Amino acid sequence: MVAASANRQTLLILTHNLDIGGVQKNVAALANDQINYRKVIIVLLEDDKEIRYSLNPNIEVKLITLLLIDQKDYETGLKLFNYRLQQLNTVFNGISADIALSFEDYSNILLMQANLPAKKYCLAGYR
């Protein structure tokens, strides 16, 4: 295990939730491995889902509050996207990531639109 230091790189992972699923399992496994080498921050887009995978207590988890929108509204998707983008920009304020990683197309688009100073971006798609 690498000793803690102020010079450790920061890995930021963006995903919807850590409830049950293949993406969620991969995010948890990656975060638990990488905490041995760098600071890890996981940002979850859904605060209403339970975190079902064990995480090292040194992993920082940030949650975006779920916005309830009338699903009959024609612009529901756009309103939700803009809300999440605004919330991400608030969460990212003061964070500088060396590597920013997101899973699935929706999270990838959000991450690329957000104001996060990162040295490297990695976008992963799952089907």
mmCIF file with all atom_site columns, C-alpha atoms in Angstrom:
data_model
loop_
_atom_site.group_PDB
_atom_site.id
_atom_site.type_symbol
_atom_site.label_atom_id
_atom_site.label_alt_id
_atom_site.label_comp_id
_atom_site.label_asym_id
_atom_site.label_entity_id
_atom_site.label_seq_id
_atom_site.pdbx_PDB_ins_code
_atom_site.Cartn_x
_atom_site.Cartn_y
_atom_site.Cartn_z
_atom_site.occupancy
_atom_site.B_iso_or_equiv
_atom_site.pdbx_formal_charge
_atom_site.auth_seq_id
_atom_site.auth_comp_id
_atom_site.auth_asym_id
_atom_site.auth_atom_id
_atom_site.pdbx_PDB_model_num
ATOM 1   C CA . MET A 1 1   ? 0.000   0.000  0.000   1.00 0.00 ? 1   MET A CA 1
ATOM 2   C CA . VAL A 1 2   ? 1.267   3.456  -0.900  1.00 0.00 ? 2   VAL A CA 1
ATOM 3   C CA . ALA A 1 3   ? 1.710   5.837  2.011   1.00 0.00 ? 3   ALA A CA 1
ATOM 4   C CA . ALA A 1 4   ? -0.657  8.790  2.197   1.00 0.00 ? 4   ALA A CA 1
ATOM 5   C CA . SER A 1 5   ? 0.796   11.981 0.849   1.00 0.00 ? 5   SER A CA 1
ATOM 6   C CA . ALA A 1 6   ? -0.335  15.369 -0.344  1.00 0.00 ? 6   ALA A CA 1
ATOM 7   C CA . ASN A 1 7   ? 1.129   14.532 -3.768  1.00 0.00 ? 7   ASN A CA 1
ATOM 8   C CA . ARG A 1 8   ? -1.065  11.494 -4.449  1.00 0.00 ? 8   ARG A CA 1
ATOM 9   C CA . GLN A 1 9   ? -3.039  11.575 -7.661  1.00 0.00 ? 9   GLN A CA 1
ATOM 10  C CA . THR A 1 10  ? -6.809  11.876 -7.504  1.00 0.00 ? 10  THR A CA 1
ATOM 11  C CA . LEU A 1 11  ? -9.118  9.524  -9.400  1.00 0.00 ? 11  LEU A CA 1
ATOM 12  C CA . LEU A 1 12  ? -12.701 10.727 -9.789  1.00 0.00 ? 12  LEU A CA 1
ATOM 13  C CA . ILE A 1 13  ? -15.330 8.178  -10.852 1.00 0.00 ? 13  ILE A CA 1
ATOM 14  C CA . LEU A 1 14  ? -18.780 9.275  -12.032 1.00 0.00 ? 14  LEU A CA 1
ATOM 15  C CA . THR A 1 15  ? -21.643 6.791  -12.228 1.00 0.00 ? 15  THR A CA 1
ATOM 16  C CA . HIS A 1 16  ? -25.372 6.619  -11.526 1.00 0.00 ? 16  HIS A CA 1
ATOM 17  C CA . ASN A 1 17  ? -25.354 4.519  -8.353  1.00 0.00 ? 17  ASN A CA 1
ATOM 18  C CA . LEU A 1 18  ? -23.735 1.625  -6.520  1.00 0.00 ? 18  LEU A CA 1
ATOM 19  C CA . ASP A 1 19  ? -26.871 -0.484 -6.309  1.00 0.00 ? 19  ASP A CA 1
ATOM 20  C CA . ILE A 1 20  ? -26.914 -3.954 -7.896  1.00 0.00 ? 20  ILE A CA 1
ATOM 21  C CA . GLY A 1 21  ? -25.361 -4.354 -11.344 1.00 0.00 ? 21  GLY A CA 1
ATOM 22  C CA . GLY A 1 22  ? -22.287 -5.064 -13.421 1.00 0.00 ? 22  GLY A CA 1
ATOM 23  C CA . VAL A 1 23  ? -21.181 -1.451 -13.814 1.00 0.00 ? 23  VAL A CA 1
ATOM 24  C CA . GLN A 1 24  ? -21.648 -0.891 -10.093 1.00 0.00 ? 24  GLN A CA 1
ATOM 25  C CA . LYS A 1 25  ? -19.602 -3.970 -9.233  1.00 0.00 ? 25  LYS A CA 1
ATOM 26  C CA . ASN A 1 26  ? -16.790 -2.804 -11.530 1.00 0.00 ? 26  ASN A CA 1
ATOM 27  C CA . VAL A 1 27  ? -16.812 0.716  -10.056 1.00 0.00 ? 27  VAL A CA 1
ATOM 28  C CA . ALA A 1 28  ? -16.592 -0.648 -6.500  1.00 0.00 ? 28  ALA A CA 1
ATOM 29  C CA . ALA A 1 29  ? -13.798 -3.079 -7.407  1.00 0.00 ? 29  ALA A CA 1
ATOM 30  C CA . LEU A 1 30  ? -11.820 -0.403 -9.244  1.00 0.00 ? 30  LEU A CA 1
ATOM 31  C CA . ALA A 1 31  ? -12.219 2.122  -6.425  1.00 0.00 ? 31  ALA A CA 1
ATOM 32  C CA . ASN A 1 32  ? -11.225 -0.426 -3.766  1.00 0.00 ? 32  ASN A CA 1
ATOM 33  C CA . ASP A 1 33  ? -8.112  -1.313 -5.753  1.00 0.00 ? 33  ASP A CA 1
ATOM 34  C CA . GLN A 1 34  ? -7.087  2.229  -6.655  1.00 0.00 ? 34  GLN A CA 1
ATOM 35  C CA . ILE A 1 35  ? -7.417  3.625  -3.114  1.00 0.00 ? 35  ILE A CA 1
ATOM 36  C CA . ASN A 1 36  ? -4.122  1.828  -2.446  1.00 0.00 ? 36  ASN A CA 1
ATOM 37  C CA . TYR A 1 37  ? -2.393  4.069  -4.985  1.00 0.00 ? 37  TYR A CA 1
ATOM 38  C CA . ARG A 1 38  ? -4.312  7.344  -5.169  1.00 0.00 ? 38  ARG A CA 1
ATOM 39  C CA . LYS A 1 39  ? -7.121  9.346  -3.618  1.00 0.00 ? 39  LYS A CA 1
ATOM 40  C CA . VAL A 1 40  ? -10.496 8.124  -4.938  1.00 0.00 ? 40  VAL A CA 1
ATOM 41  C CA . ILE A 1 41  ? -13.706 10.139 -5.154  1.00 0.00 ? 41  ILE A CA 1
ATOM 42  C CA . ILE A 1 42  ? -16.919 8.522  -6.413  1.00 0.00 ? 42  ILE A CA 1
ATOM 43  C CA . VAL A 1 43  ? -19.742 10.833 -7.492  1.00 0.00 ? 43  VAL A CA 1
ATOM 44  C CA . LEU A 1 44  ? -23.173 9.198  -7.680  1.00 0.00 ? 44  LEU A CA 1
ATOM 45  C CA . LEU A 1 45  ? -25.985 10.758 -9.691  1.00 0.00 ? 45  LEU A CA 1
ATOM 46  C CA . GLU A 1 46  ? -28.721 9.044  -7.661  1.00 0.00 ? 46  GLU A CA 1
ATOM 47  C CA . ASP A 1 47  ? -28.860 9.563  -3.901  1.00 0.00 ? 47  ASP A CA 1
ATOM 48  C CA . ASP A 1 48  ? -32.023 7.469  -3.551  1.00 0.00 ? 48  ASP A CA 1
ATOM 49  C CA . LYS A 1 49  ? -30.304 4.135  -4.245  1.00 0.00 ? 49  LYS A CA 1
ATOM 50  C CA . GLU A 1 50  ? -28.570 2.054  -1.597  1.00 0.00 ? 50  GLU A CA 1
ATOM 51  C CA . ILE A 1 51  ? -24.812 1.477  -1.837  1.00 0.00 ? 51  ILE A CA 1
ATOM 52  C CA . ARG A 1 52  ? -24.729 -2.327 -1.930  1.00 0.00 ? 52  ARG A CA 1
ATOM 53  C CA . TYR A 1 53  ? -21.015 -2.892 -2.502  1.00 0.00 ? 53  TYR A CA 1
ATOM 54  C CA . SER A 1 54  ? -18.377 -2.635 0.220   1.00 0.00 ? 54  SER A CA 1
ATOM 55  C CA . LEU A 1 55  ? -16.103 0.355  -0.158  1.00 0.00 ? 55  LEU A CA 1
ATOM 56  C CA . ASN A 1 56  ? -12.840 1.110  1.579   1.00 0.00 ? 56  ASN A CA 1
ATOM 57  C CA . PRO A 1 57  ? -13.617 3.784  4.208   1.00 0.00 ? 57  PRO A CA 1
ATOM 58  C CA . ASN A 1 58  ? -10.944 6.041  2.670   1.00 0.00 ? 58  ASN A CA 1
ATOM 59  C CA . ILE A 1 59  ? -12.976 6.359  -0.541  1.00 0.00 ? 59  ILE A CA 1
ATOM 60  C CA . GLU A 1 60  ? -14.892 9.629  -0.624  1.00 0.00 ? 60  GLU A CA 1
ATOM 61  C CA . VAL A 1 61  ? -18.468 9.350  -1.931  1.00 0.00 ? 61  VAL A CA 1
ATOM 62  C CA . LYS A 1 62  ? -20.406 12.413 -3.067  1.00 0.00 ? 62  LYS A CA 1
ATOM 63  C CA . LEU A 1 63  ? -24.111 12.250 -3.882  1.00 0.00 ? 63  LEU A CA 1
ATOM 64  C CA . ILE A 1 64  ? -26.272 14.299 -6.219  1.00 0.00 ? 64  ILE A CA 1
ATOM 65  C CA . THR A 1 65  ? -29.760 14.798 -4.792  1.00 0.00 ? 65  THR A CA 1
ATOM 66  C CA . LEU A 1 66  ? -32.482 13.231 -6.904  1.00 0.00 ? 66  LEU A CA 1
ATOM 67  C CA . LEU A 1 67  ? -34.695 15.769 -8.647  1.00 0.00 ? 67  LEU A CA 1
ATOM 68  C CA . LEU A 1 68  ? -38.328 14.747 -8.947  1.00 0.00 ? 68  LEU A CA 1
ATOM 69  C CA . ILE A 1 69  ? -39.758 15.922 -12.273 1.00 0.00 ? 69  ILE A CA 1
ATOM 70  C CA . ASP A 1 70  ? -43.158 15.431 -13.873 1.00 0.00 ? 70  ASP A CA 1
ATOM 71  C CA . GLN A 1 71  ? -42.437 12.606 -16.291 1.00 0.00 ? 71  GLN A CA 1
ATOM 72  C CA . LYS A 1 72  ? -45.280 13.743 -18.547 1.00 0.00 ? 72  LYS A CA 1
ATOM 73  C CA . ASP A 1 73  ? -43.411 16.985 -19.240 1.00 0.00 ? 73  ASP A CA 1
ATOM 74  C CA . TYR A 1 74  ? -42.010 16.906 -22.786 1.00 0.00 ? 74  TYR A CA 1
ATOM 75  C CA . GLU A 1 75  ? -38.660 18.361 -21.633 1.00 0.00 ? 75  GLU A CA 1
ATOM 76  C CA . THR A 1 76  ? -38.150 16.075 -18.619 1.00 0.00 ? 76  THR A CA 1
ATOM 77  C CA . GLY A 1 77  ? -34.904 14.610 -19.948 1.00 0.00 ? 77  GLY A CA 1
ATOM 78  C CA . LEU A 1 78  ? -33.362 17.989 -20.726 1.00 0.00 ? 78  LEU A CA 1
ATOM 79  C CA . LYS A 1 79  ? -34.416 19.438 -17.361 1.00 0.00 ? 79  LYS A CA 1
ATOM 80  C CA . LEU A 1 80  ? -32.928 16.466 -15.502 1.00 0.00 ? 80  LEU A CA 1
ATOM 81  C CA . PHE A 1 81  ? -29.694 16.634 -17.513 1.00 0.00 ? 81  PHE A CA 1
ATOM 82  C CA . ASN A 1 82  ? -29.308 20.382 -16.861 1.00 0.00 ? 82  ASN A CA 1
ATOM 83  C CA . TYR A 1 83  ? -30.063 19.916 -13.153 1.00 0.00 ? 83  TYR A CA 1
ATOM 84  C CA . ARG A 1 84  ? -27.484 17.137 -12.837 1.00 0.00 ? 84  ARG A CA 1
ATOM 85  C CA . LEU A 1 85  ? -24.919 19.193 -14.745 1.00 0.00 ? 85  LEU A CA 1
ATOM 86  C CA . GLN A 1 86  ? -25.468 22.136 -12.393 1.00 0.00 ? 86  GLN A CA 1
ATOM 87  C CA . GLN A 1 87  ? -25.151 19.854 -9.349  1.00 0.00 ? 87  GLN A CA 1
ATOM 88  C CA . LEU A 1 88  ? -21.988 18.248 -10.740 1.00 0.00 ? 88  LEU A CA 1
ATOM 89  C CA . ASN A 1 89  ? -20.409 21.648 -11.268 1.00 0.00 ? 89  ASN A CA 1
ATOM 90  C CA . THR A 1 90  ? -21.169 22.462 -7.624  1.00 0.00 ? 90  THR A CA 1
ATOM 91  C CA . VAL A 1 91  ? -19.682 19.149 -6.437  1.00 0.00 ? 91  VAL A CA 1
ATOM 92  C CA . PHE A 1 92  ? -16.641 19.575 -8.692  1.00 0.00 ? 92  PHE A CA 1
ATOM 93  C CA . ASN A 1 93  ? -15.931 23.069 -7.341  1.00 0.00 ? 93  ASN A CA 1
ATOM 94  C CA . GLY A 1 94  ? -12.585 22.780 -5.578  1.00 0.00 ? 94  GLY A CA 1
ATOM 95  C CA . ILE A 1 95  ? -11.806 19.292 -6.911  1.00 0.00 ? 95  ILE A CA 1
ATOM 96  C CA . SER A 1 96  ? -8.880  18.806 -9.224  1.00 0.00 ? 96  SER A CA 1
ATOM 97  C CA . ALA A 1 97  ? -8.703  15.266 -10.587 1.00 0.00 ? 97  ALA A CA 1
ATOM 98  C CA . ASP A 1 98  ? -5.711  13.754 -12.309 1.00 0.00 ? 98  ASP A CA 1
ATOM 99  C CA . ILE A 1 99  ? -7.981  11.153 -13.877 1.00 0.00 ? 99  ILE A CA 1
ATOM 100 C CA . ALA A 1 100 ? -11.738 11.431 -14.377 1.00 0.00 ? 100 ALA A CA 1
ATOM 101 C CA . LEU A 1 101 ? -13.535 8.209  -15.247 1.00 0.00 ? 101 LEU A CA 1
ATOM 102 C CA . SER A 1 102 ? -17.189 7.694  -16.093 1.00 0.00 ? 102 SER A CA 1
ATOM 103 C CA . PHE A 1 103 ? -19.262 4.669  -17.001 1.00 0.00 ? 103 PHE A CA 1
ATOM 104 C CA . GLU A 1 104 ? -22.077 4.519  -19.570 1.00 0.00 ? 104 GLU A CA 1
ATOM 105 C CA . ASP A 1 105 ? -23.023 7.034  -22.254 1.00 0.00 ? 105 ASP A CA 1
ATOM 106 C CA . TYR A 1 106 ? -25.171 9.363  -20.140 1.00 0.00 ? 106 TYR A CA 1
ATOM 107 C CA . SER A 1 107 ? -22.485 9.793  -17.463 1.00 0.00 ? 107 SER A CA 1
ATOM 108 C CA . ASN A 1 108 ? -19.841 10.226 -20.166 1.00 0.00 ? 108 ASN A CA 1
ATOM 109 C CA . ILE A 1 109 ? -21.756 13.122 -21.725 1.00 0.00 ? 109 ILE A CA 1
ATOM 110 C CA . LEU A 1 110 ? -22.322 14.738 -18.321 1.00 0.00 ? 110 LEU A CA 1
ATOM 111 C CA . LEU A 1 111 ? -18.653 14.440 -17.388 1.00 0.00 ? 111 LEU A CA 1
ATOM 112 C CA . MET A 1 112 ? -17.501 16.012 -20.640 1.00 0.00 ? 112 MET A CA 1
ATOM 113 C CA . GLN A 1 113 ? -19.937 18.929 -20.196 1.00 0.00 ? 113 GLN A CA 1
ATOM 114 C CA . ALA A 1 114 ? -19.065 19.574 -16.540 1.00 0.00 ? 114 ALA A CA 1
ATOM 115 C CA . ASN A 1 115 ? -16.479 22.038 -15.280 1.00 0.00 ? 115 ASN A CA 1
ATOM 116 C CA . LEU A 1 116 ? -13.924 19.616 -13.881 1.00 0.00 ? 116 LEU A CA 1
ATOM 117 C CA . PRO A 1 117 ? -10.265 20.386 -14.343 1.00 0.00 ? 117 PRO A CA 1
ATOM 118 C CA . ALA A 1 118 ? -8.831  16.940 -15.041 1.00 0.00 ? 118 ALA A CA 1
ATOM 119 C CA . LYS A 1 119 ? -5.581  15.998 -16.698 1.00 0.00 ? 119 LYS A CA 1
ATOM 120 C CA . LYS A 1 120 ? -7.025  12.851 -18.297 1.00 0.00 ? 120 LYS A CA 1
ATOM 121 C CA . TYR A 1 121 ? -10.549 11.669 -19.057 1.00 0.00 ? 121 TYR A CA 1
ATOM 122 C CA . CYS A 1 122 ? -11.537 8.061  -19.582 1.00 0.00 ? 122 CYS A CA 1
ATOM 123 C CA . LEU A 1 123 ? -15.010 7.230  -20.810 1.00 0.00 ? 123 LEU A CA 1
ATOM 124 C CA . ALA A 1 124 ? -16.193 3.646  -20.507 1.00 0.00 ? 124 ALA A CA 1
ATOM 125 C CA . GLY A 1 125 ? -19.276 2.270  -22.197 1.00 0.00 ? 125 GLY A CA 1
ATOM 126 C CA . TYR A 1 126 ? -21.105 -0.849 -21.077 1.00 0.00 ? 126 TYR A CA 1
ATOM 127 C CA . ARG A 1 127 ? -23.881 -2.733 -22.832 1.00 0.00 ? 127 ARG A CA 1
#
